[in-house]
C-alpha positions as CSV (number, residue, x, y, z in Angstrom):
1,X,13.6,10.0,-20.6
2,X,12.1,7.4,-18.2
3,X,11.1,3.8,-19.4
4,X,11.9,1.2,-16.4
5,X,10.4,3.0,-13.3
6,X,11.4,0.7,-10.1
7,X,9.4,1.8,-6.7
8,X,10.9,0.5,-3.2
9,X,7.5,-1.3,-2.3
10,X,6.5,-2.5,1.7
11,X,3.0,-2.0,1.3
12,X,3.4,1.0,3.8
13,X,1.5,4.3,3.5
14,X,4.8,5.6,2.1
15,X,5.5,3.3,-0.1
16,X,2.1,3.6,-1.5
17,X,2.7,7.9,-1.8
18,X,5.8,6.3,-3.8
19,X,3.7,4.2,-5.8
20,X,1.5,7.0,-7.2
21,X,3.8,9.1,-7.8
22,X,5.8,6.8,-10.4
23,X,2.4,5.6,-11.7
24,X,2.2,9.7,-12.7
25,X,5.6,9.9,-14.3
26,X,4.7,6.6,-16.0
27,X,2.0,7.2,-17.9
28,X,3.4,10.4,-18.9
29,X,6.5,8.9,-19.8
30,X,5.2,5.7,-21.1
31,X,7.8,3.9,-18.7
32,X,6.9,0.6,-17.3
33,X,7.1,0.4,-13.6
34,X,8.2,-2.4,-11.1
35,X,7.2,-2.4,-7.7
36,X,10.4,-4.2,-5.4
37,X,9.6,-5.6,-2.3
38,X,12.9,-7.0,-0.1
39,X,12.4,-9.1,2.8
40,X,15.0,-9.6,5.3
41,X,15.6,-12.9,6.6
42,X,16.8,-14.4,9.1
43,X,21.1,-13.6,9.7
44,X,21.1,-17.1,11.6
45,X,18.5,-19.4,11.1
46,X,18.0,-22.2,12.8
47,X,17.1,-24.7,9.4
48,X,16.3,-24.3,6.1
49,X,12.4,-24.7,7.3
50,X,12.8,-21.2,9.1
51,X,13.9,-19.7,6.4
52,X,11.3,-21.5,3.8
53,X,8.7,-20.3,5.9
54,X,10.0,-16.2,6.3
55,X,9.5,-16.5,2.7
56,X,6.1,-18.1,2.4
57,X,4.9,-15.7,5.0
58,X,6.6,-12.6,2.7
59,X,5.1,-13.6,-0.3
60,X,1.2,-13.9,1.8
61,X,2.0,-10.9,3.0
62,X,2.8,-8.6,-0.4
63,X,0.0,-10.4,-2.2
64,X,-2.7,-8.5,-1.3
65,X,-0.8,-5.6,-1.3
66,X,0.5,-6.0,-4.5
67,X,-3.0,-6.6,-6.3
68,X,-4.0,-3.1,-5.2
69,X,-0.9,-1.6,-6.6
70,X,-1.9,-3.4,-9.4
71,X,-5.3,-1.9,-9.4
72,X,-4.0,1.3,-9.7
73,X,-1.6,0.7,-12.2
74,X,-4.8,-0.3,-14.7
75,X,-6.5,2.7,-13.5
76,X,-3.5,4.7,-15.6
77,X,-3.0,2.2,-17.9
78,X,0.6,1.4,-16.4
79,X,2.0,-1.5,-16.9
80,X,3.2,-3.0,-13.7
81,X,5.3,-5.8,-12.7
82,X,6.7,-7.2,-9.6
83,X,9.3,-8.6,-7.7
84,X,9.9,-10.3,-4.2
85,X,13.4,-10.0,-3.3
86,X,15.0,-11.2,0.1
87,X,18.2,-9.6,2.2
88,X,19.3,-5.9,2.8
89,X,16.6,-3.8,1.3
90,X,19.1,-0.7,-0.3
91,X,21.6,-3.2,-1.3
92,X,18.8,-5.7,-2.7
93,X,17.3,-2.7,-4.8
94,X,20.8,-1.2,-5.9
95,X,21.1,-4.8,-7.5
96,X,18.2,-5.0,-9.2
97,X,18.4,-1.2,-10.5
98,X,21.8,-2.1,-11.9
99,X,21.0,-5.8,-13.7
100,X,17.8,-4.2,-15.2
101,X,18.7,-1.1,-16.3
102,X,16.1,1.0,-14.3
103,X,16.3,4.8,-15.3
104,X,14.8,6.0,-12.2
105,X,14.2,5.0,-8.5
106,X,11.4,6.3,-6.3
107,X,11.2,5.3,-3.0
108,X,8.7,6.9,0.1
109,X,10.4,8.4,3.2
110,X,9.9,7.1,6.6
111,X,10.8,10.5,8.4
112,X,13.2,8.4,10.9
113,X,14.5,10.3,13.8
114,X,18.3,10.9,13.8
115,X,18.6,8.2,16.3
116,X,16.4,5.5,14.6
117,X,17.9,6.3,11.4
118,X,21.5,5.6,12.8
119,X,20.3,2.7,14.4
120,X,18.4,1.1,11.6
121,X,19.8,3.1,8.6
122,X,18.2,4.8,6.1
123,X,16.8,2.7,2.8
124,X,16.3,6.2,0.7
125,X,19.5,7.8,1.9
126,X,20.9,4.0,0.5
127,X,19.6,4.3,-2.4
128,X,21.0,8.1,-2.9
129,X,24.0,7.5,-2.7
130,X,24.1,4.0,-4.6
131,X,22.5,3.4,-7.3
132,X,23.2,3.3,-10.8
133,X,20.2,5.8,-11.4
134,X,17.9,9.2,-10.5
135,X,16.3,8.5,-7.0
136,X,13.0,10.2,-6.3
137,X,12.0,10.6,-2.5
138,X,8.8,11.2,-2.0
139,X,7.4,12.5,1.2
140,X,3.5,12.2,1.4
141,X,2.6,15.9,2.9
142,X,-0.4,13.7,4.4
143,X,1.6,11.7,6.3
144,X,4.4,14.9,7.0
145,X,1.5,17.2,8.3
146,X,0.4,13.7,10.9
């Protein structure tokens, strides 16, 4: 049923609830799973060395990150890949979803307040309504119950 597992990955608690979760349906799936990390840059940069350096500073900041994802992927004996992305995160992961052919999408909710949520929009209720495949929310009942 599932085979390419893609998880919306910003190293937050959420997206590490997300994480797990695929990891589960993984290895009983034997699906392989790709953690997706989009970073935003800059809408008006000043130069190209602003820019150049957003990305440097993305790619410090998933690294560790991503070798404890992919700590835990061993641990199930999931094979894990990843992928720095950059611009608008629900767009950026609809993309990617589509060109590879992912059968499922599992992403961690933030909880947003109505407000916040109009404000800054909603990556999960993005990816609901976009993508080319099943999307999986998962909502950590350790971080709900906080």
């Amino acid at each position: 049923m599932f085979k390419k597992i893609i998880v919306a990955f910003d190293a937050s608690p959420q997206s590490f609830a997300a994480l797990r979760a695929a990891l589960e349906i993984a290895q009983k799936f034997g699906a392989t799973v790709t953690a997706v990390s989009v970073v935003r840059l800059p809408e008006y940069a000043g130069t190209l060395d602003e820019v150049d350096e957003n990305i440097q500073r993305a790619r410090q900041y998933y690294e560790q990150p991503l070798r404890q994802a992919a700590f835990l992927a061993a641990e199930k004996g999931v094979e894990l890949k990843s992928e720095v992305l950059y611009g608008h995160t629900g767009e950026r992961l609809v993309e990617f979803a589509t060109a590879t052919g992912a059968d499922l999408i599992v992403t961690g909710a933030r909880g947003l307040s109505g407000v916040k949520r109009y404000l800054l929009g909603s990556v999960s209720n993005h990816l609901v309504n976009h993508a080319p495949c099943p999307v999986l929310v998962i909502r950590d009942k350790e971080l709900v119950a906080r």
